[in-house]
CSV table of C-alpha atoms in Angstrom, one decimal:
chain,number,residue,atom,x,y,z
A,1268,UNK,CA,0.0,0.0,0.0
A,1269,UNK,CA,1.7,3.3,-0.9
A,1270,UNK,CA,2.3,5.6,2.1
A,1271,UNK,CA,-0.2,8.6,2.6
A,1272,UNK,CA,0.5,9.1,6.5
A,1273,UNK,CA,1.1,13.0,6.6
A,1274,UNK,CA,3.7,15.2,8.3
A,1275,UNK,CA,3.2,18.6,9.1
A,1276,UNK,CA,6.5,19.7,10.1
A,1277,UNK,CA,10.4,18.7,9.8
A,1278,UNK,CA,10.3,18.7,13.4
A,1279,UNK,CA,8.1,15.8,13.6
A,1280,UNK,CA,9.8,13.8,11.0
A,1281,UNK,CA,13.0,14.5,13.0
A,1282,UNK,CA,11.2,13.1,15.8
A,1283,UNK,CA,9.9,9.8,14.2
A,1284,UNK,CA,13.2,9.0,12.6
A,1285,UNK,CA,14.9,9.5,15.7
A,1286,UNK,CA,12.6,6.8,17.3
A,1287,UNK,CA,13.1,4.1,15.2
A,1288,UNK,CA,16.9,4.5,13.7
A,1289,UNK,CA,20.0,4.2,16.0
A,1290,UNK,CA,21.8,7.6,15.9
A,1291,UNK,CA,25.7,7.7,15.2
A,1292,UNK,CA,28.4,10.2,14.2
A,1293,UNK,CA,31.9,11.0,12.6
A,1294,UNK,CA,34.9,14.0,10.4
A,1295,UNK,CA,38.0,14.8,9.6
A,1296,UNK,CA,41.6,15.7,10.6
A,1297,UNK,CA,45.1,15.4,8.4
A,1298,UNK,CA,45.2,11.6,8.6
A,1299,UNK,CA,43.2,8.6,7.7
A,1300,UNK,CA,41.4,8.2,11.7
A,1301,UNK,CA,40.0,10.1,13.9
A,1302,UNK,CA,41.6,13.9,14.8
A,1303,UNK,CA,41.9,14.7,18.5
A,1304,UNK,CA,38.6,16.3,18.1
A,1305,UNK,CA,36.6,13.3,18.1
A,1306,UNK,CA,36.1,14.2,14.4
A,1307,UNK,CA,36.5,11.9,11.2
A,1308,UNK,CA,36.8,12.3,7.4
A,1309,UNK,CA,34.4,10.0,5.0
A,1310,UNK,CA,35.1,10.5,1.2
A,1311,UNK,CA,31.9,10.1,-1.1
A,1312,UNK,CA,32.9,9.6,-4.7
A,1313,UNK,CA,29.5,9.4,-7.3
A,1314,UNK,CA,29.0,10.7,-10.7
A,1315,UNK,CA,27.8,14.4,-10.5
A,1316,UNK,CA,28.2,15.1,-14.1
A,1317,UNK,CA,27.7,13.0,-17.5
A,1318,UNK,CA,24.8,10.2,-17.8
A,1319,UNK,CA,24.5,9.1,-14.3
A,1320,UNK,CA,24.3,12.5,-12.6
A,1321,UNK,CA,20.9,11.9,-11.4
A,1322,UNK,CA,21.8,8.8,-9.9
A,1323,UNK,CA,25.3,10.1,-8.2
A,1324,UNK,CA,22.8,13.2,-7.2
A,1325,UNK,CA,20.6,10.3,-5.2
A,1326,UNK,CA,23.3,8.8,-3.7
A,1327,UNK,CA,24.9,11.8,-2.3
A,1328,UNK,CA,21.5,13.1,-0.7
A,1329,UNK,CA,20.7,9.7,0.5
A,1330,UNK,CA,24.0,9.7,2.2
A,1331,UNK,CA,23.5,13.6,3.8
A,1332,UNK,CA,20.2,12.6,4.8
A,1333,UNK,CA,21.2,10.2,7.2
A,1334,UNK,CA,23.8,12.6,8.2
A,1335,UNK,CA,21.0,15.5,8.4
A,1336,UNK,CA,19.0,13.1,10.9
A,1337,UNK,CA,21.8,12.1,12.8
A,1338,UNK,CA,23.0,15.7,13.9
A,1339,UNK,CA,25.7,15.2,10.9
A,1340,UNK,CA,27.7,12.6,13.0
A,1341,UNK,CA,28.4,9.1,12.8
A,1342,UNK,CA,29.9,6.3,15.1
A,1343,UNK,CA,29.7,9.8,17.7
A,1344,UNK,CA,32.0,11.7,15.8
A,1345,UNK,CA,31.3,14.3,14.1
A,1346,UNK,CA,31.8,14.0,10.3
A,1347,UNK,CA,33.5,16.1,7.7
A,1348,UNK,CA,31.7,14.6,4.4
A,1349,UNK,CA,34.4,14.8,1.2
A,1350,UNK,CA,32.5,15.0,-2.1
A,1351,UNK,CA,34.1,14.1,-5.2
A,1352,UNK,CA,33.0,13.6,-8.7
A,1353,UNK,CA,33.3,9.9,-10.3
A,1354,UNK,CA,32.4,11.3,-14.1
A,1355,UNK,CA,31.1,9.4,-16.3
A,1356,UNK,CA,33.8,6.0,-14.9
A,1357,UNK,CA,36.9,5.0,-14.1
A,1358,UNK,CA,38.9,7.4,-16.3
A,1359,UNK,CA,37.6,9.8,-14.1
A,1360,UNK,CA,36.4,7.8,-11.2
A,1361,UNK,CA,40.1,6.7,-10.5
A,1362,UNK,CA,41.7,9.9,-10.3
A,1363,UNK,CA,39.2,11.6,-7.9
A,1364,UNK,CA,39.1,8.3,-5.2
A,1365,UNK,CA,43.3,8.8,-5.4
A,1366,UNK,CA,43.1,12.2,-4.4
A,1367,UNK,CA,40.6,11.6,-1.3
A,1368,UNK,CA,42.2,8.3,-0.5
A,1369,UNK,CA,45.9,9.7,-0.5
A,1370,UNK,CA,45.2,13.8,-0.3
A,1371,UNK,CA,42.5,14.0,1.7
A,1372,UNK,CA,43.1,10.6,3.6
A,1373,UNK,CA,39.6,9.4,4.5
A,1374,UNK,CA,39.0,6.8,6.7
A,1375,UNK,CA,36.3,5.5,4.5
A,1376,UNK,CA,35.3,5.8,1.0
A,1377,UNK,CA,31.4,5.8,-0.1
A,1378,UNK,CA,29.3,6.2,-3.4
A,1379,UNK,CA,30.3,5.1,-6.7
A,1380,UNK,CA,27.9,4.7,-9.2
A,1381,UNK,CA,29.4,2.5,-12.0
A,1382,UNK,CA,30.9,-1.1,-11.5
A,1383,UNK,CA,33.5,-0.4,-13.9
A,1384,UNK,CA,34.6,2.7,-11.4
A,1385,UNK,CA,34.4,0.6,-8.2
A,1386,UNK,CA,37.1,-2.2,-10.4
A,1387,UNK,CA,39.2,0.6,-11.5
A,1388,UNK,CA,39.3,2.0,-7.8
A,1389,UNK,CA,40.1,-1.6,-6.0
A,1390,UNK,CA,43.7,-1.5,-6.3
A,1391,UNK,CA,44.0,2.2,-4.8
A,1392,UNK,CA,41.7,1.0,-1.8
A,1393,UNK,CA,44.1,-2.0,-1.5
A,1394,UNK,CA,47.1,0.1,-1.5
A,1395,UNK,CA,45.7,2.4,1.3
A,1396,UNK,CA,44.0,0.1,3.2
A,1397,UNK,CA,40.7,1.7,3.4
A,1398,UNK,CA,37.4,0.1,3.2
A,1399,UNK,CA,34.5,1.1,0.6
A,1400,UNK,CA,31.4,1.3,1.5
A,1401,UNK,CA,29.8,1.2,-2.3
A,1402,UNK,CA,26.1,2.0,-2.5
A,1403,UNK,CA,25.5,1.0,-6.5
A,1404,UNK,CA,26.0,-2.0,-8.4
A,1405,UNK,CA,29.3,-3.7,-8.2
A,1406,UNK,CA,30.8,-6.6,-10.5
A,1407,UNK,CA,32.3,-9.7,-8.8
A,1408,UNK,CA,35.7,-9.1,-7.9
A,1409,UNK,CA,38.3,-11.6,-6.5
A,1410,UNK,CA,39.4,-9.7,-3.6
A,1411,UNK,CA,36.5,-8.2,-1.5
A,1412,UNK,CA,38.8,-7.7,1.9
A,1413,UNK,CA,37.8,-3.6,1.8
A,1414,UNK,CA,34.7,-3.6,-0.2
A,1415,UNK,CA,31.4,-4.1,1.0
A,1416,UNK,CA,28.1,-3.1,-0.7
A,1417,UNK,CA,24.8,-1.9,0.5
A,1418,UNK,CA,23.1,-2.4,-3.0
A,1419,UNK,CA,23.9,-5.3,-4.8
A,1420,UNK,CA,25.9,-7.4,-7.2
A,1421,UNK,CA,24.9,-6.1,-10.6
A,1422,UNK,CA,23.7,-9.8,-12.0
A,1423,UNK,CA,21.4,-10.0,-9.1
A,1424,UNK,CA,18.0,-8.0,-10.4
A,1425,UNK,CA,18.3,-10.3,-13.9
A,1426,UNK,CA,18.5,-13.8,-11.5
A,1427,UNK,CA,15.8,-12.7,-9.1
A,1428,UNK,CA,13.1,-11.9,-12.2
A,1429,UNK,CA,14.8,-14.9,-14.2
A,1430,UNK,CA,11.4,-17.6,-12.7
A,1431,UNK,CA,8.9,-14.5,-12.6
A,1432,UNK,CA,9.4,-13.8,-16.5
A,1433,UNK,CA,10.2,-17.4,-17.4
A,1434,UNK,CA,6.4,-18.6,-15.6
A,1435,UNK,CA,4.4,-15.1,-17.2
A,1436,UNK,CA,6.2,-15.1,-20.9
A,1437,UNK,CA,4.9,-17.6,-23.5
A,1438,UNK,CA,7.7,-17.7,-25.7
A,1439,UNK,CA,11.2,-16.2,-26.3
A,1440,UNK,CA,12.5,-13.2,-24.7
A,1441,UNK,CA,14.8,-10.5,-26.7
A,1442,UNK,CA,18.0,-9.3,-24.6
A,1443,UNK,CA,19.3,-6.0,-24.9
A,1444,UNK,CA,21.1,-3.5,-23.0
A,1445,UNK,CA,24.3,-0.9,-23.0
A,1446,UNK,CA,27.8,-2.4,-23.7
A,1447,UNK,CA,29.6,-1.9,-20.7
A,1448,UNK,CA,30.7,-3.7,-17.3
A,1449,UNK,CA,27.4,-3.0,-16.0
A,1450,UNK,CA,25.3,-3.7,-18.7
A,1451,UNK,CA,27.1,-7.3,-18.9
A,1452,UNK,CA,26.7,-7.8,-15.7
A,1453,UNK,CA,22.9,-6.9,-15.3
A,1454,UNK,CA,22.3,-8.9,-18.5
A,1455,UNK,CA,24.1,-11.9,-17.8
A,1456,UNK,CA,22.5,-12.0,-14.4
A,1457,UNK,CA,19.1,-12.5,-16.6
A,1458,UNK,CA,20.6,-14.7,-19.5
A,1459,UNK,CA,22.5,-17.2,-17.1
A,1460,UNK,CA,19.6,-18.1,-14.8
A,1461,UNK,CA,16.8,-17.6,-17.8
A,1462,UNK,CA,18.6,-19.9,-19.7
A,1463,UNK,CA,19.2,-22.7,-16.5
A,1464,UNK,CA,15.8,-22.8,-15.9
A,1465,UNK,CA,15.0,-23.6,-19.8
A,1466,UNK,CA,14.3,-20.2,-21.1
A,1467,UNK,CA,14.8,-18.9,-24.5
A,1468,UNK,CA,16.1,-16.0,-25.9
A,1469,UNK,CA,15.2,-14.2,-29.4
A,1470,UNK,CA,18.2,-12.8,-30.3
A,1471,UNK,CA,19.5,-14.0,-34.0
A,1472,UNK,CA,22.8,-15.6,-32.2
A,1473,UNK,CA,21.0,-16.5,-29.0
A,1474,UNK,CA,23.3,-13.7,-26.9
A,1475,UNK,CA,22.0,-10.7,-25.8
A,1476,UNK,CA,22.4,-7.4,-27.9
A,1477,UNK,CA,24.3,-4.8,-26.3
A,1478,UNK,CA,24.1,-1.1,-27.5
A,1479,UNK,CA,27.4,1.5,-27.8
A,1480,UNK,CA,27.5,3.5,-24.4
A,1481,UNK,CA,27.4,6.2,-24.1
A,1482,UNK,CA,26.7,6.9,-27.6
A,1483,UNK,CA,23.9,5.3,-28.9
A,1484,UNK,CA,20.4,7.8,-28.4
A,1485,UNK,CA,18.6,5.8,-30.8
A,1486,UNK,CA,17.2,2.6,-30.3
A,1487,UNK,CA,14.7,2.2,-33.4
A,1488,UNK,CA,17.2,0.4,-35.5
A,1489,UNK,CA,17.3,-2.2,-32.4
A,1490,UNK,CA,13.3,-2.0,-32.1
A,1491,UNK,CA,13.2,-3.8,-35.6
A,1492,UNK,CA,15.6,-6.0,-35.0
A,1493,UNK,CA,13.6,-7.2,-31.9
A,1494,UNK,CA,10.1,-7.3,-34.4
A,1495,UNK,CA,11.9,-9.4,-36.9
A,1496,UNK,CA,12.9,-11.9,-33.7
A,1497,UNK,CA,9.0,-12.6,-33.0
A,1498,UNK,CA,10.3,-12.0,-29.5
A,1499,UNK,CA,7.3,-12.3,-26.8
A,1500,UNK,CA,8.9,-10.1,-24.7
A,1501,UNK,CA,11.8,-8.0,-23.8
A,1502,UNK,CA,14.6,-7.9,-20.7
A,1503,UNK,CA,16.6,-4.9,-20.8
A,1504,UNK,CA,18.6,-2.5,-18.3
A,1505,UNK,CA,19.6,1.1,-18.7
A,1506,UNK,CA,19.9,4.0,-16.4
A,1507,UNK,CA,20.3,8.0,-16.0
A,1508,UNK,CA,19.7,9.6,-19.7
A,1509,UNK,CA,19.4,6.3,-21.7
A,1510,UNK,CA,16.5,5.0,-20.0
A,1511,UNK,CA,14.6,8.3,-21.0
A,1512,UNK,CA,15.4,7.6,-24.5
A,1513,UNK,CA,14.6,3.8,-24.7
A,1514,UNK,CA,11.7,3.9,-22.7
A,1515,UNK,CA,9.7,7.0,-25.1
A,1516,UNK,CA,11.1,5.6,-27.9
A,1517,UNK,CA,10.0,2.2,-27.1
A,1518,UNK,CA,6.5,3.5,-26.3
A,1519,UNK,CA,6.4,5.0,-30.0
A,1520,UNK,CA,7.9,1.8,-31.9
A,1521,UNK,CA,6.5,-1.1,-34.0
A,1522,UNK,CA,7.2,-2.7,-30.6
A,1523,UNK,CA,4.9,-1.1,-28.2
A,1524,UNK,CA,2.8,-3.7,-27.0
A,1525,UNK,CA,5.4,-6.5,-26.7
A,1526,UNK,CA,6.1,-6.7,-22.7
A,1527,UNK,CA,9.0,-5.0,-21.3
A,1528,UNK,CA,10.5,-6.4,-18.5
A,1529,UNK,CA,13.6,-4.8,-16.8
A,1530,UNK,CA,16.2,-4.0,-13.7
A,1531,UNK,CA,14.2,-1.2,-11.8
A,1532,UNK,CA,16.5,1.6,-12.9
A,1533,UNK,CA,14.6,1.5,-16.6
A,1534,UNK,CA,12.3,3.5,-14.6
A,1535,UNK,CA,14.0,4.7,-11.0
A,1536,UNK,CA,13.6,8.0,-9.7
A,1537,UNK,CA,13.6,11.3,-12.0
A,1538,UNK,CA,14.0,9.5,-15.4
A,1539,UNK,CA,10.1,7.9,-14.4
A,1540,UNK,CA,9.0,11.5,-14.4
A,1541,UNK,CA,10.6,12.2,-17.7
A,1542,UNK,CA,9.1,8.9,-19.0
A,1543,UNK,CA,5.9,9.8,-18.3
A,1544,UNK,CA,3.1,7.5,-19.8
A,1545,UNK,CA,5.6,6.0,-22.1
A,1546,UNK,CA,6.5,4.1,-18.6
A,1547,UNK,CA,3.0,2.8,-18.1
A,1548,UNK,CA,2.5,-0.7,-17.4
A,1549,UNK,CA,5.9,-2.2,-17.4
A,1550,UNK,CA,7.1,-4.7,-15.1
A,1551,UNK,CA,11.1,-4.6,-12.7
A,1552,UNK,CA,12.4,-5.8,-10.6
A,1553,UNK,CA,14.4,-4.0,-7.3
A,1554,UNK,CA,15.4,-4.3,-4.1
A,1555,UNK,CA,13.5,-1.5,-2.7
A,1556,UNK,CA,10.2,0.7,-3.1
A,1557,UNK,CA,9.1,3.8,-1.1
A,1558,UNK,CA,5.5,2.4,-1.0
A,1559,UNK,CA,7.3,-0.8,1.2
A,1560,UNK,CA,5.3,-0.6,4.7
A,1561,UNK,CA,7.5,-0.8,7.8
A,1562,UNK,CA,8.8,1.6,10.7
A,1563,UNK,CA,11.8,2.4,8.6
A,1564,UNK,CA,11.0,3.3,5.7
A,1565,UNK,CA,8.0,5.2,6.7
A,1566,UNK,CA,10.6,7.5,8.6
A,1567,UNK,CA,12.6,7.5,5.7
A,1568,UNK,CA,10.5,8.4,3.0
A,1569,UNK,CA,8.7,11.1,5.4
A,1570,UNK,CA,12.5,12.5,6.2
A,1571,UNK,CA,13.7,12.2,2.4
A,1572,UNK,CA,10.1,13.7,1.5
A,1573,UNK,CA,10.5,16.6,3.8
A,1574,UNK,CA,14.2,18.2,1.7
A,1575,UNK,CA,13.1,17.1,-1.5
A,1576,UNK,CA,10.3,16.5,-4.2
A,1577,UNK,CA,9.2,13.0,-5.0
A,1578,UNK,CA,9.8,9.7,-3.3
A,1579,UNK,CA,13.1,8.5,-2.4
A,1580,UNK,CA,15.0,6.3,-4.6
A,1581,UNK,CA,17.2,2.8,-3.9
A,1582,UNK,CA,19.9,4.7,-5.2
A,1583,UNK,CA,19.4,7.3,-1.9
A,1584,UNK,CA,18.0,4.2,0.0
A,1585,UNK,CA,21.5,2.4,-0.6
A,1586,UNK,CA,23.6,5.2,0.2
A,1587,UNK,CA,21.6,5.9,3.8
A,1588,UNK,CA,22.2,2.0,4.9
A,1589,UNK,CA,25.8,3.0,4.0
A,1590,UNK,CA,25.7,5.6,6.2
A,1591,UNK,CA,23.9,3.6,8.7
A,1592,UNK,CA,26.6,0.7,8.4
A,1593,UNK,CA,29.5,3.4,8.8
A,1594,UNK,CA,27.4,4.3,12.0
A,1595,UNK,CA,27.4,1.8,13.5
A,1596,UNK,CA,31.2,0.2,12.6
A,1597,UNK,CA,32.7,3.6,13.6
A,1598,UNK,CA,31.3,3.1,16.9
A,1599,UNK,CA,32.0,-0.4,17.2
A,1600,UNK,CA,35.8,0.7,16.4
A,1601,UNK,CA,36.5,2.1,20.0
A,1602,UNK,CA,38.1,4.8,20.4
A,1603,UNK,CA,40.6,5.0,18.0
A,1604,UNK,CA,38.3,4.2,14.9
A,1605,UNK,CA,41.0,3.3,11.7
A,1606,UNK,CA,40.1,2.5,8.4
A,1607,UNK,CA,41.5,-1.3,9.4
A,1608,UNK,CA,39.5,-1.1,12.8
A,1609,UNK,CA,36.1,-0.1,11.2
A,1610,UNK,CA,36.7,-2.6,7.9
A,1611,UNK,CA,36.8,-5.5,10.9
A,1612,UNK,CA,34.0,-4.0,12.5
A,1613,UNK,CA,31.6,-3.9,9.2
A,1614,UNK,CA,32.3,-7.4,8.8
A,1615,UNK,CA,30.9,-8.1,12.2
A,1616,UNK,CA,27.8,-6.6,12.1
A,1617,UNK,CA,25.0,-8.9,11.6
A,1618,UNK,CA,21.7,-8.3,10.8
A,1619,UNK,CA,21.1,-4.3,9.5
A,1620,UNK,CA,17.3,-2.8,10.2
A,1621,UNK,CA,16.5,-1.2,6.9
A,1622,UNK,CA,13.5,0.8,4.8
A,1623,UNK,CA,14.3,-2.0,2.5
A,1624,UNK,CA,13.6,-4.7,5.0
A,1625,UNK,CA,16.3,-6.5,7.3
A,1626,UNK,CA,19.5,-7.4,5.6
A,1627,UNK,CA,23.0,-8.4,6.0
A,1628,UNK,CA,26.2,-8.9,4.5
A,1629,UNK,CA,27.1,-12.2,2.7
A,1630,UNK,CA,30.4,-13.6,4.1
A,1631,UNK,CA,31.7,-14.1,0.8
A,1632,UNK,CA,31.0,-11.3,-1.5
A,1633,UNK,CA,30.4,-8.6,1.3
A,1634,UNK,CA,27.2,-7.7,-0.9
A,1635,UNK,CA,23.7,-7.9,0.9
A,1636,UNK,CA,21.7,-11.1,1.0
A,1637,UNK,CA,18.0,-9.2,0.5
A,1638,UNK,CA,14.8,-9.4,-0.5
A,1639,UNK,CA,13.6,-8.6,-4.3
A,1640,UNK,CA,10.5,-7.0,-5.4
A,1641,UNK,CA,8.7,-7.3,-8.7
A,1642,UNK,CA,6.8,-3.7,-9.4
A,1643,UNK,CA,4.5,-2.4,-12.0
A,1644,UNK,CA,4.2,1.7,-12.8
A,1645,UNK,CA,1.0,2.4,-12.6
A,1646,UNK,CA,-0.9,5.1,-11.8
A,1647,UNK,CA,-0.7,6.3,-7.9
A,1648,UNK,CA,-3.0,9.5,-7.0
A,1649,UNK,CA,-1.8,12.0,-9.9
A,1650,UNK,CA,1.4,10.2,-10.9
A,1651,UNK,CA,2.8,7.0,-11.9
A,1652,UNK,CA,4.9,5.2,-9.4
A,1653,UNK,CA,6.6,1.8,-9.5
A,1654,UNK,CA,4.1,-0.1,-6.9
A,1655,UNK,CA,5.1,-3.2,-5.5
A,1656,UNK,CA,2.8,-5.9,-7.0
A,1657,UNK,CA,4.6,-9.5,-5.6
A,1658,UNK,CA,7.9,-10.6,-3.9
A,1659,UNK,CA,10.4,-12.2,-6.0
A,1660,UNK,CA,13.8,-14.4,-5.0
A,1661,UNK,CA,16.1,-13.4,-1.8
A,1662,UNK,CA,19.2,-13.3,-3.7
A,1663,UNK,CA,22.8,-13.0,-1.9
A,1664,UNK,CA,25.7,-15.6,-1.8
């Protein structure tokens, strides 16, 4: 049921989020730790410029709302929050972590939107020994030691709507997305466990198509393709600016009424509001939606709702549990809280109360073992949301 409960001041939300969320702090000195006064230094590296903006913008506000709500400290230090822009992926994405991880000397890093950044940023982490607290997608990596995830593992939407679209579909299902580490990732995710589970796909080769990124702005050419396959449906992902454009200009196509199935950032946050009715009716799958009804994410959504328009998204919702999970390692630290001390005290944190539902970390890839939902955009009051409409697979290994 999507939450109506009203607020009618800050002040009450405050209130509310302060009874049902565990409060924490942190900021920052000359070197990676806490300075003498009780303060610590957290780096937050997300794309503010270039295709994902809107989704680095959710992330860092999801992050400053937790710090907003939590009298801006975490772990009971107060915090000194170090932005820095990841671009458009790691060409840029590794430069920027270098300079907070060996300039600024954080004791944590948070953020990153793009799986290929957080690959390209690994070995700096390694070298410096400080732990990353990523709130996006994320590629399997061999050594996970420093990096933990409050999102996912970007083949995890594709498995967990793998049964859902392989029980609803009768027929064969066209694959498509951008060509990049995350679009493999996020596609594979579907075509692997699709395919296990006796699936087929539409595509001329039987592998999924993948598009040029960041250039490609139209998809029509690919729209034919898919009407020549006698596909009965479609999987895709895409994100930020290119979901805009494949979602209208699917909605205009020879293709319109074939089903679109997809990860849930085809349609996440402000690229639904650009989509408009070209977004109605289609089906994704995510690990989190503002209409979910629990204690958190009531506060949540009431506190995100009160400093900006619109509901919050699982990009913000990822990079508050980060915050959270900082929180509470920085206080679990003792008192001398070092990037070594809080990476061992993430690892031992168990269970994490979340607007998304409880979660925790999987021993193995340090990415959350959660709960995934299967929504619809429909129509909610005056505007189209993505409303929950059945529970899917608990995906984590």
């Amino acid at each position: 049921m999507p939450l109506t409960t009203p607020w009618r001041s800050r002040a009450l939300t405050a209130a509310l989020l302060a009874a049902v969320l565990t409060t924490g702090t942190a900021c920052g000195d000359d070197a990676p730790g806490p300075s003498a006064g009780g303060s610590i230094k957290i780096g937050l590296l997300a794309s503010l410029s270039g295709t994902y903006q809107a989704v680095g913008t959710e992330i860092r506000d999801g992050f400053q709302l937790y710090l907003d709500t939590h009298d801006g400290k975490l772990g009971g230090r107060q915090v000194d929050l170090i932005v820095a822009d990841e671009g458009n992926g790691a060409q840029t994405a590794v430069p920027a972590a270098t300079k907070l991880l060996k300039q600024d000397r954080v004791s944590a890093l948070t953020g990153i939107v793009g799986g290929g950044s957080v690959a390209g940023v690994t070995p700096v982490l390694n070298e410096t020994k400080v732990p990353l607290v990523g709130s996006n997608g994320r590629p399997e990596l061999k050594d996970v030691s420093r990096i933990w995830h409050t999102s996912y593992l970007s083949d995890e939407p594709g498995a967990a709507i793998a049964q859902h679209v392989r029980d609803n579909v009768k027929g064969s299902v066209y694959a498509i997305g951008p060509d990049y580490q995350g679009g493999w990732d996020e596609l594979r995710g579907f075509t692997d466990a699709f395919s296990k589970i006796g699936g087929k796909l539409a595509n001329a080769d039987g592998k999924t198509t993948f598009t040029p990124f960041p250039a490609t702005t139209n998809f029509l050419p690919y729209f034919a393709r898919i009407k020549a396959s006698g596909a009965a449906a479609v999987y895709t992902f895409y994100a930020g600016s290119a979901a805009v454009d494949f979602v209208k200009q699917y909605a205009q196509s020879e293709i319109k009424d074939i089903p679109l199935y997809a990860a849930g950032f085809l349609t996440e946050g402000g690229v639904l509001n650009a989509q408009g009715d070209a977004a109605r009716d289609i089906y994704s799958v995510l690990n989190y939606s503002p209409d979910l009804d629990n204690a958190e994410n009531r506060a949540f959504v009431a506190a995100w709702k009160a400093k900006h328009d619109g509901s919050p998204t699982t990009y913000a919702l990822a990079s508050y549990d980060a915050a959270a999970v900082l929180d509470r390692a920085i206080g679990a630290a003792g008192s001398d809280p070092t990037p070594e001390a809080i990476n061992t005290a993430i690892g031992q944190l168990g269970q994490i109360a979340s607007p998304r539902g409880t979660w925790q970390f999987s021993t193995t890839t340090h990415s959350p073992v959660q709960k995934w939902y299967l929504r619809q955009v429909r129509q909610d009051g005056r505007a189209l949301s993505n409303t929950v409409v059945g529970d899917l697979a608990t995906v984590g290994r």
